[in-house]
Coordinates of C-alpha atoms in Angstrom, one line a residue:
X18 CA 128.4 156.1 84.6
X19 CA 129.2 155.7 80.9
X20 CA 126.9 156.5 78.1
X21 CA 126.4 154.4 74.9
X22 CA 124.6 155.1 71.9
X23 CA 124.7 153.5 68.3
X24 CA 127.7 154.6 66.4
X25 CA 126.0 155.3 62.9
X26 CA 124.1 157.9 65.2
X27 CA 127.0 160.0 65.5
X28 CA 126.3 162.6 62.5
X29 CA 123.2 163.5 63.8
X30 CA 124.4 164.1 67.5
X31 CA 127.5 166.5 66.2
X32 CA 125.0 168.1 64.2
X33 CA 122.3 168.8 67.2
X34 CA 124.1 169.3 69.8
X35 CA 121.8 167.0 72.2
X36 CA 122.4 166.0 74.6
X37 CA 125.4 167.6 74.6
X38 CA 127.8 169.2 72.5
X39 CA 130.9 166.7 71.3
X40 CA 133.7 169.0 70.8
X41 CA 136.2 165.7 70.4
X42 CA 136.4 162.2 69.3
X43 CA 139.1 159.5 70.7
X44 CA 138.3 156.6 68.4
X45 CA 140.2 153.2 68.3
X46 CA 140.7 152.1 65.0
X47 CA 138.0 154.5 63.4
X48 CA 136.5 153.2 59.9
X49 CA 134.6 155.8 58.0
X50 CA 133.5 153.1 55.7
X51 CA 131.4 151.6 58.3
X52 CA 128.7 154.2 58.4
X53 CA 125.8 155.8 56.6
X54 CA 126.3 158.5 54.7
X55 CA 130.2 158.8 54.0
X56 CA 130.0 162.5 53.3
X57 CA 128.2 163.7 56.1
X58 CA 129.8 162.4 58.6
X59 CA 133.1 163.7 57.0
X60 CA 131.7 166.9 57.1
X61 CA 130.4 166.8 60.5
X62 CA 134.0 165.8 61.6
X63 CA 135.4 168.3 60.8
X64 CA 133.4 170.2 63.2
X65 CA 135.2 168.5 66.3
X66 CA 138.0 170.3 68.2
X67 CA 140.2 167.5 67.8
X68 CA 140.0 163.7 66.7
X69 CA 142.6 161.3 68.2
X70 CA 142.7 158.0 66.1
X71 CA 144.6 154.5 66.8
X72 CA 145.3 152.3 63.9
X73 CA 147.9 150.0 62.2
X74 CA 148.0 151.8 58.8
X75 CA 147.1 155.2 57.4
X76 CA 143.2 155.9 56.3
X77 CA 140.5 157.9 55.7
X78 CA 140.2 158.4 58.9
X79 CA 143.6 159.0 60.5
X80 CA 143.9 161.9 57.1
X81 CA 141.1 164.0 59.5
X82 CA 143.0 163.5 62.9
X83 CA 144.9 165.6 64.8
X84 CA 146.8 163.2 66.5
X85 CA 147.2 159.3 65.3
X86 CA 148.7 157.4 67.5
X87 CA 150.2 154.0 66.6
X88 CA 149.2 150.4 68.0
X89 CA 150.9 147.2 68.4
X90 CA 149.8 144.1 66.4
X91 CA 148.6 141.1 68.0
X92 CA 152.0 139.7 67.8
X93 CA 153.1 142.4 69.8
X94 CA 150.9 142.4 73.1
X95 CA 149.0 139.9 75.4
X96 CA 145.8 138.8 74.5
X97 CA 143.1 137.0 76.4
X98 CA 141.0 134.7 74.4
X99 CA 137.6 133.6 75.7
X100 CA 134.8 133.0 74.2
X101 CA 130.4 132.1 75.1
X102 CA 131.8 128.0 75.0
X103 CA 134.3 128.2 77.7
X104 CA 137.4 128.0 75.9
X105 CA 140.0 130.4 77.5
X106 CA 143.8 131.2 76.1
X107 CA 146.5 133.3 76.7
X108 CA 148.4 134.9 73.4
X109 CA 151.2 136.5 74.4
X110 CA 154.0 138.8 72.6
X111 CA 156.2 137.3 70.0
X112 CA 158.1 140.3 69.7
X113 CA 158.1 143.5 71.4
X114 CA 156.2 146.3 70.1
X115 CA 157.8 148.0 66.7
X116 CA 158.7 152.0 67.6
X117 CA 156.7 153.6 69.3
X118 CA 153.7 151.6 68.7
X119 CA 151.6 150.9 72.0
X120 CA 148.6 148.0 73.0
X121 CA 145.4 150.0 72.9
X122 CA 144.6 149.0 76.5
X123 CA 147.9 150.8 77.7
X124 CA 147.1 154.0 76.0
X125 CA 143.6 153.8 77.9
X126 CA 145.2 153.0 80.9
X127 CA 147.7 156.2 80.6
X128 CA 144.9 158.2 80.0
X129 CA 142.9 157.0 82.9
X130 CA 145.6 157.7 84.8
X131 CA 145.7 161.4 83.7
X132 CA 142.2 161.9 84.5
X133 CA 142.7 161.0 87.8
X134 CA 140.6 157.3 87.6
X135 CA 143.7 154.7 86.6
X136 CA 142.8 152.6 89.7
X137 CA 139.5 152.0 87.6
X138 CA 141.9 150.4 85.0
X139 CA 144.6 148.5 87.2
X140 CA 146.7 151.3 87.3
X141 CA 148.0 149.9 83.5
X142 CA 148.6 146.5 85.0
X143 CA 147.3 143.9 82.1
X144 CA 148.0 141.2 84.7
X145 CA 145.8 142.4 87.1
X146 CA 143.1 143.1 84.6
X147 CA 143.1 139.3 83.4
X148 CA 143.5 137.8 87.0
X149 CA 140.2 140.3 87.4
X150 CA 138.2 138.5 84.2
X151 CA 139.3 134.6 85.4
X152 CA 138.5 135.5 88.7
X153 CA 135.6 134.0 88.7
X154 CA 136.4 130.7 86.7
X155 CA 139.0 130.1 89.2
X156 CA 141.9 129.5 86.5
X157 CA 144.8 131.4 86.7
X158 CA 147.3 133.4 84.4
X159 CA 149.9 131.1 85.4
X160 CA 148.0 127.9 84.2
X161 CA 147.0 128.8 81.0
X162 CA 150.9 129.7 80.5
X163 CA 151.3 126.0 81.5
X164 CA 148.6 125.8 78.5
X165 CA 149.6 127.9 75.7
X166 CA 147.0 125.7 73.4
X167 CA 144.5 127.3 76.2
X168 CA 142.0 125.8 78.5
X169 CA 138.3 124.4 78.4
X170 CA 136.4 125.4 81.0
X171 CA 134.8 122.6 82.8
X172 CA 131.5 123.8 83.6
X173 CA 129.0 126.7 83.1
X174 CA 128.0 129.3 85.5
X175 CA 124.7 129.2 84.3
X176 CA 123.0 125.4 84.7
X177 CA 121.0 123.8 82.0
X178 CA 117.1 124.6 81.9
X179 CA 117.8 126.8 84.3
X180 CA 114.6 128.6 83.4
X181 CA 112.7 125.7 85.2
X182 CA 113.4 127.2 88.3
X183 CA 114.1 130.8 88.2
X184 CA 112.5 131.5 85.1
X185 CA 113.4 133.6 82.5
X186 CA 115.0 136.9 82.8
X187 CA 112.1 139.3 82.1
X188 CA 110.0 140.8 84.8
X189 CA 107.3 137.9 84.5
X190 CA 109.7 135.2 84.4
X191 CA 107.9 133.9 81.5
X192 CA 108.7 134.4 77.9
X193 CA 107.3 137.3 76.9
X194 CA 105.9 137.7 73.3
X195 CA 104.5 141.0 74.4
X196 CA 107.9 142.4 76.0
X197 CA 106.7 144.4 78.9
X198 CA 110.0 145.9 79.0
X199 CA 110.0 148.0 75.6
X200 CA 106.1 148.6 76.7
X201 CA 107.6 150.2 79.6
X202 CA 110.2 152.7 77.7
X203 CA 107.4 153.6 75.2
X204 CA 108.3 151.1 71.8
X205 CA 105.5 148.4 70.3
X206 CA 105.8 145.4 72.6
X207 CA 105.1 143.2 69.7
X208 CA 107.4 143.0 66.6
X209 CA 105.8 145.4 64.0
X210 CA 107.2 145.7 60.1
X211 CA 107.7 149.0 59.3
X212 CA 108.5 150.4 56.1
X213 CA 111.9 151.7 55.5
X214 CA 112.7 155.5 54.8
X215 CA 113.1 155.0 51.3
X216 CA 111.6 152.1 49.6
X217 CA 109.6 151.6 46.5
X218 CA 106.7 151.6 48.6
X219 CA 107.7 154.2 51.0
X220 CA 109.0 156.4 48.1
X221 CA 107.1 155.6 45.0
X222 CA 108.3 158.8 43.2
X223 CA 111.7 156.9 43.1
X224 CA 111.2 153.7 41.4
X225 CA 111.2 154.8 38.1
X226 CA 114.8 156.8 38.2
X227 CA 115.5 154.3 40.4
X228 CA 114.5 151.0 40.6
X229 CA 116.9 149.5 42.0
X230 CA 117.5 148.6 45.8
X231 CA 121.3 147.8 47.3
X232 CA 121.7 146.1 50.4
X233 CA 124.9 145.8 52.1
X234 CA 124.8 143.5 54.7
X235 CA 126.9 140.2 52.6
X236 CA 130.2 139.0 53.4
X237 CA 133.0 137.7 51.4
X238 CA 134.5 134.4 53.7
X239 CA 138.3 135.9 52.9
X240 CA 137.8 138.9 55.2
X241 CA 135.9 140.5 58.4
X242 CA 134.6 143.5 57.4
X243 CA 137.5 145.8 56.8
X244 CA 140.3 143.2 58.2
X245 CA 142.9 141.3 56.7
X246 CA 142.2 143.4 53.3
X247 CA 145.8 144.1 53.3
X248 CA 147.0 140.1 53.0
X249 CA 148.4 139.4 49.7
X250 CA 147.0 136.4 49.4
X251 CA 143.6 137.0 50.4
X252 CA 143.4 140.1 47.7
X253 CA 144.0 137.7 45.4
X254 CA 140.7 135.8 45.8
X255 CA 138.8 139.0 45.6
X256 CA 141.1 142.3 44.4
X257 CA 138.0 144.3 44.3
X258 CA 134.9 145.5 45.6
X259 CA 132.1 142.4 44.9
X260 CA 128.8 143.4 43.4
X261 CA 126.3 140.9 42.8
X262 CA 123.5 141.6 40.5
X263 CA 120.9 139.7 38.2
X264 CA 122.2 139.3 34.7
X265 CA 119.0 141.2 33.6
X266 CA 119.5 144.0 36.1
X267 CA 122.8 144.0 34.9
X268 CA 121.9 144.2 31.1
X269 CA 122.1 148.2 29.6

């Protein structure tokens, strides 16, 4: 049984304690940037035991671990591609990992096997693990190294309109405006607005030292997120953070 919970939550569960106490973290590629509140979670941190980090390059994050442990780029491990379409390729290793650098998957695997459950994760076999994910497809590793430019899938599990004869996947089988399923786990069953935290509406008392309102959720096209900020020729087309404003918000 593994839990899950949504990562910008993970202040507030160092800080309370519930359900359990986190005494470590064992992130893969950790980005502080990516959450709420830099500072507190930095603080709260620093509470843990021990923080183990994977990553290409030194960062905020790998400064607070204990232990950073070095991965290989994707020129230096196998790779499955698939994707919702159908289109399935193999990427394998152009050269072999650079010192001690290892594929994230293999430290997993290692550490599975230390905790007594590596059978859960091939016993570090990558082959294995991909024959596992084609399985059902029925195409195998040694085709798509026949087809390094990868391979379409000819059909999809899943038939067109297939909700014409078993219905949708809700518990009427009928699309449900009124989901009976967050009715049943005690949230609205219909969509309802509600007003963020802190707003102008929500907090009045702020407008007027600060009337302003920053959203964060635009892209650039040159990168993903925090990726590829480190090519040369990408840093070129924007060197620095992007801010975009109304010239009269903007105005002093």
């Amino acid at each position: 049984m593994f839990g899950e919970m949504q990562s910008n939550v993970l202040a507030d569960r160092i800080e309370s304690g519930h359900p359990y106490p986190i005494k470590a973290l064992f992130a893969a590629g950790l980005n502080l940037q990516f959450f709420p509140n830099y500072n507190r979670l930095v603080e709260n941190l620093k509470k843990l035991d021990m923080i183990v980090d994977t990553d290409y390059f030194h960062t905020p994050a790998t400064q607070l671990a204990d232990i950073v442990l070095p991965i290989s780029s994707w020129l230096e491990r196998h790779i499955l591609v698939t994707s919702p379409t159908g289109f399935i390729r193999l990427i394998e290793p152009a050269i072999e990992p650079v010192g001690e650098s290892w594929p994230e998957w293999k430290i997993f695997s290692e550490l599975a096997k230390r905790l007594g459950f590596g059978h859960e994760f091939w016993d570090g076999d990558i082959e294995k693990c991909f024959s596992y994910i084609l399985e059902p497809t029925g195409i195998t590793l040694k085709e798509l190294r026949e087809h390094p430019e990868g391979i379409q899938y000819p059909e999809s599990p899943r038939p067109a309109k297939y909700y014409e004869k078993a219905g949708f996947q809700t518990p009427s089988g009928k699309v449900e405006i009124s989901s009976s399923i967050l009715a049943k786990y005690g949230y609205e069953p219909l969509p309802v607005y509600k007003e963020p935290v802190e707003s102008p509406v929500s907090r009045s008392d702020l407008v007027q030292p600060f009337p302003l309102v920053l959203t964060s959720g635009a892209r650039t096209i040159y990168f993903t997120h925090s990726q590829h900020r480190n090519i040369p020729q990408l840093r070129k087309m924007v060197p620095e953070p992007l801010l975009e404003i109304n010239p009269s918000d903007a105005e002093p």
